[in-house]
């Protein structure tokens, strides 16, 4: 039957009643339509070859180094690309990062930052300060000798959350199209101009949907924290 319709049988699968064939016309879809329903044929379908890849994968240069987004062995990662197939976030979603200062000119953050303030100095500039010990970066020529290190932890955390994706720069955040609200709340000596409660309230008034805190009571001067 198949030969009559220009299909050459090349093998069997599952059992001797399921055949693999090649259409003489080269059009497997057309051959399947023509042969299904013929006497002796229960079903016929094209065996399509498709390169499987994620629908959404940013083009950032160092994306494959970010093992926490999708680990090769599937252990310890958060499977972010699976979520990106549904959404990469939206600018109206504002993530507030409470940390120790932020590089406001960073190419992966500059387009994501929509607001913030400095709860340490009591102004609207949450740029990182200089500290005596490193928290990631090396020394900075713009810091004094007694405090040679530029704070970098806040910048790193902000990038993990919402570094811009698809801009061919560095890596990408978990929510690469969300917005960032950055709050400098930690200084080298733990002091601040406003309380935690006031800073949290201000972030909420500024429109924050989420407030991220990668710090704890052990590095605050006041314990327990305000209810």
Short mmCIF file of C-alpha atoms in Angstrom, two decimals:
data_model
loop_
_atom_site.label_atom_id
_atom_site.label_comp_id
_atom_site.label_asym_id
_atom_site.label_seq_id
_atom_site.Cartn_x
_atom_site.Cartn_y
_atom_site.Cartn_z
CA UNK A 1 0.00 0.00 0.00
CA UNK A 2 2.74 2.44 0.95
CA UNK A 3 4.80 1.67 -2.13
CA UNK A 4 1.79 2.36 -4.29
CA UNK A 5 1.68 5.88 -2.86
CA UNK A 6 5.37 6.62 -3.33
CA UNK A 7 6.62 5.76 0.16
CA UNK A 8 9.68 3.59 0.59
CA UNK A 9 9.71 1.62 3.86
CA UNK A 10 13.07 2.00 5.62
CA UNK A 11 12.41 0.22 8.93
CA UNK A 12 10.02 -0.70 11.69
CA UNK A 13 9.55 0.56 15.25
CA UNK A 14 7.76 -0.77 18.34
CA UNK A 15 6.53 -3.85 16.48
CA UNK A 16 6.29 -5.15 12.93
CA UNK A 17 3.08 -3.21 12.33
CA UNK A 18 4.61 0.28 12.69
CA UNK A 19 6.75 1.40 9.76
CA UNK A 20 9.16 4.21 8.99
CA UNK A 21 9.27 5.37 5.41
CA UNK A 22 10.58 8.05 3.09
CA UNK A 23 8.25 9.88 0.70
CA UNK A 24 9.51 9.98 -2.87
CA UNK A 25 8.14 13.51 -3.17
CA UNK A 26 10.24 14.65 -0.21
CA UNK A 27 7.10 16.06 1.41
CA UNK A 28 6.41 13.99 4.53
CA UNK A 29 3.44 16.12 5.56
CA UNK A 30 1.70 15.59 2.20
CA UNK A 31 2.49 11.86 2.25
CA UNK A 32 0.99 11.52 5.74
CA UNK A 33 -2.23 13.28 4.66
CA UNK A 34 -2.54 11.06 1.57
CA UNK A 35 -1.96 7.74 3.31
CA UNK A 36 -3.84 8.05 6.58
CA UNK A 37 -7.20 6.38 6.28
CA UNK A 38 -6.17 4.02 3.47
CA UNK A 39 -7.02 0.35 3.84
CA UNK A 40 -4.53 -1.20 6.21
CA UNK A 41 -3.26 2.15 7.55
CA UNK A 42 -4.45 3.04 11.07
CA UNK A 43 -2.48 6.30 11.25
CA UNK A 44 0.25 8.19 9.44
CA UNK A 45 2.20 11.23 10.59
CA UNK A 46 5.31 13.13 9.52
CA UNK A 47 8.46 12.52 11.58
CA UNK A 48 9.50 16.13 12.01
CA UNK A 49 12.99 17.09 13.16
CA UNK A 50 13.03 20.15 15.37
CA UNK A 51 15.93 21.81 17.09
CA UNK A 52 14.71 22.08 20.67
CA UNK A 53 15.64 25.29 22.41
CA UNK A 54 14.15 27.62 24.98
CA UNK A 55 11.77 30.20 23.61
CA UNK A 56 13.29 32.87 25.82
CA UNK A 57 17.05 33.08 26.41
CA UNK A 58 18.76 36.46 26.79
CA UNK A 59 21.79 37.31 24.66
CA UNK A 60 23.96 38.52 27.56
CA UNK A 61 27.60 37.59 27.09
CA UNK A 62 28.19 35.93 30.47
CA UNK A 63 24.79 34.27 30.83
CA UNK A 64 26.23 30.74 30.73
CA UNK A 65 28.44 31.54 33.72
CA UNK A 66 25.37 32.27 35.85
CA UNK A 67 24.90 28.70 37.08
CA UNK A 68 22.26 29.75 39.63
CA UNK A 69 19.82 30.51 36.78
CA UNK A 70 20.14 27.09 35.16
CA UNK A 71 22.82 24.63 36.24
CA UNK A 72 24.07 22.08 33.73
CA UNK A 73 23.59 19.26 36.22
CA UNK A 74 20.22 20.61 37.32
CA UNK A 75 21.31 20.87 40.96
CA UNK A 76 21.11 24.04 43.03
CA UNK A 77 19.62 26.24 40.30
CA UNK A 78 16.24 27.95 40.06
CA UNK A 79 15.34 27.02 36.46
CA UNK A 80 14.83 30.66 35.49
CA UNK A 81 14.67 29.96 31.71
CA UNK A 82 11.55 27.87 32.30
CA UNK A 83 9.88 30.90 33.87
CA UNK A 84 11.17 33.20 31.12
CA UNK A 85 9.14 31.20 28.59
CA UNK A 86 6.09 32.73 30.32
CA UNK A 87 7.44 36.16 31.24
CA UNK A 88 10.67 38.05 31.80
CA UNK A 89 8.90 40.45 34.10
CA UNK A 90 7.46 43.92 33.56
CA UNK A 91 8.76 47.42 34.39
CA UNK A 92 5.74 48.09 36.63
CA UNK A 93 7.04 45.41 39.01
CA UNK A 94 9.42 47.27 41.34
CA UNK A 95 11.95 45.36 43.44
CA UNK A 96 13.47 47.34 46.30
CA UNK A 97 16.95 46.23 47.35
CA UNK A 98 18.04 47.17 50.89
CA UNK A 99 21.82 46.89 51.05
CA UNK A 100 25.04 48.86 51.32
CA UNK A 101 25.07 51.06 48.23
CA UNK A 102 24.78 50.72 44.48
CA UNK A 103 26.70 51.57 41.33
CA UNK A 104 24.03 53.74 39.72
CA UNK A 105 25.96 53.93 36.43
CA UNK A 106 26.43 50.20 35.99
CA UNK A 107 25.46 49.34 32.38
CA UNK A 108 23.30 46.41 33.51
CA UNK A 109 21.46 48.48 36.16
CA UNK A 110 21.22 52.03 34.86
CA UNK A 111 18.11 51.38 32.76
CA UNK A 112 16.43 49.34 35.50
CA UNK A 113 16.75 51.76 38.44
CA UNK A 114 13.62 53.89 38.87
CA UNK A 115 14.19 55.25 42.37
CA UNK A 116 15.76 54.86 45.77
CA UNK A 117 17.38 56.74 48.63
CA UNK A 118 20.19 56.68 51.17
CA UNK A 119 18.93 55.83 54.66
CA UNK A 120 22.46 56.22 56.05
CA UNK A 121 23.17 59.81 55.02
CA UNK A 122 19.52 60.84 54.70
CA UNK A 123 19.57 61.87 51.04
CA UNK A 124 18.47 60.55 47.65
CA UNK A 125 21.88 59.24 46.54
CA UNK A 126 22.30 55.51 47.37
CA UNK A 127 25.76 55.28 45.80
CA UNK A 128 28.20 52.97 47.64
CA UNK A 129 30.58 54.31 50.24
CA UNK A 130 34.19 53.47 51.10
CA UNK A 131 34.97 50.90 53.79
CA UNK A 132 38.12 49.52 55.45
CA UNK A 133 37.50 45.87 54.44
CA UNK A 134 36.42 44.43 51.07
CA UNK A 135 32.98 42.95 50.40
CA UNK A 136 33.77 41.79 46.88
CA UNK A 137 35.63 44.43 44.92
CA UNK A 138 39.27 45.37 45.32
CA UNK A 139 40.60 48.76 46.29
CA UNK A 140 39.36 51.92 44.61
CA UNK A 141 41.56 54.86 43.66
CA UNK A 142 38.67 57.15 44.64
CA UNK A 143 38.61 55.94 48.27
CA UNK A 144 40.87 57.23 51.11
CA UNK A 145 43.76 55.16 52.43
CA UNK A 146 42.01 54.27 55.69
CA UNK A 147 38.89 53.10 53.79
CA UNK A 148 40.28 51.84 50.45
CA UNK A 149 37.43 49.53 49.39
CA UNK A 150 34.28 50.56 47.53
CA UNK A 151 31.16 48.76 48.76
CA UNK A 152 29.93 46.32 46.10
CA UNK A 153 27.52 43.91 47.77
CA UNK A 154 24.43 46.01 46.98
CA UNK A 155 25.36 46.28 43.32
CA UNK A 156 25.78 42.50 43.10
CA UNK A 157 22.44 41.79 44.77
CA UNK A 158 20.61 44.28 42.55
CA UNK A 159 22.14 42.58 39.51
CA UNK A 160 21.04 39.13 40.68
CA UNK A 161 17.48 40.40 41.01
CA UNK A 162 16.96 42.53 37.92
CA UNK A 163 20.05 43.17 35.81
CA UNK A 164 18.81 44.04 32.34
CA UNK A 165 18.72 41.07 29.98
CA UNK A 166 19.00 40.98 26.19
CA UNK A 167 21.37 43.95 26.11
CA UNK A 168 24.52 41.93 25.29
CA UNK A 169 26.09 43.18 28.53
CA UNK A 170 27.50 40.92 31.26
CA UNK A 171 24.74 38.71 32.71
CA UNK A 172 21.04 38.94 33.45
CA UNK A 173 18.86 39.15 36.53
CA UNK A 174 16.17 36.67 37.52
CA UNK A 175 13.58 39.28 36.49
CA UNK A 176 15.40 41.07 33.66
CA UNK A 177 12.53 43.42 32.75
CA UNK A 178 11.52 44.38 36.28
CA UNK A 179 12.43 47.74 37.82
CA UNK A 180 14.80 48.41 40.69
CA UNK A 181 14.37 50.67 43.73
CA UNK A 182 17.68 50.80 45.58
CA UNK A 183 18.13 51.75 49.24
CA UNK A 184 21.50 52.20 50.93
CA UNK A 185 20.77 51.14 54.49
CA UNK A 186 24.06 49.70 55.71
CA UNK A 187 27.21 51.71 56.26
CA UNK A 188 30.61 50.57 57.41
CA UNK A 189 29.82 51.26 61.08
CA UNK A 190 26.17 50.22 61.01
CA UNK A 191 24.75 53.71 61.53
CA UNK A 192 21.82 55.19 59.62
CA UNK A 193 19.83 58.41 59.63
CA UNK A 194 16.41 56.74 59.73
CA UNK A 195 15.10 53.55 61.32
CA UNK A 196 14.44 50.31 59.49
CA UNK A 197 10.70 50.85 59.88
CA UNK A 198 10.82 54.32 58.31
CA UNK A 199 12.96 53.07 55.42
CA UNK A 200 10.61 50.14 54.74
CA UNK A 201 7.59 52.45 54.80
CA UNK A 202 9.27 54.85 52.39
CA UNK A 203 10.06 52.05 49.94
CA UNK A 204 6.42 50.93 50.04
CA UNK A 205 5.24 54.49 49.42
CA UNK A 206 7.65 54.67 46.47
CA UNK A 207 5.81 51.73 44.90
CA UNK A 208 7.96 48.73 45.82
CA UNK A 209 6.24 45.37 45.21
CA UNK A 210 9.04 43.39 46.83
CA UNK A 211 11.74 44.33 49.36
CA UNK A 212 14.87 42.18 49.26
CA UNK A 213 17.08 41.96 52.35
CA UNK A 214 20.32 39.99 52.20
CA UNK A 215 21.39 41.10 55.66
CA UNK A 216 20.30 40.19 59.17
CA UNK A 217 20.12 41.31 62.82
CA UNK A 218 23.76 40.39 63.36
CA UNK A 219 24.85 43.41 61.34
CA UNK A 220 22.45 45.97 62.73
CA UNK A 221 23.07 48.05 65.85
CA UNK A 222 19.49 47.60 66.99
CA UNK A 223 18.05 44.24 68.03
CA UNK A 224 15.36 43.04 68.05
CA UNK A 225 14.15 44.71 64.85
CA UNK A 226 11.03 46.83 64.97
CA UNK A 227 7.75 44.93 64.68
#
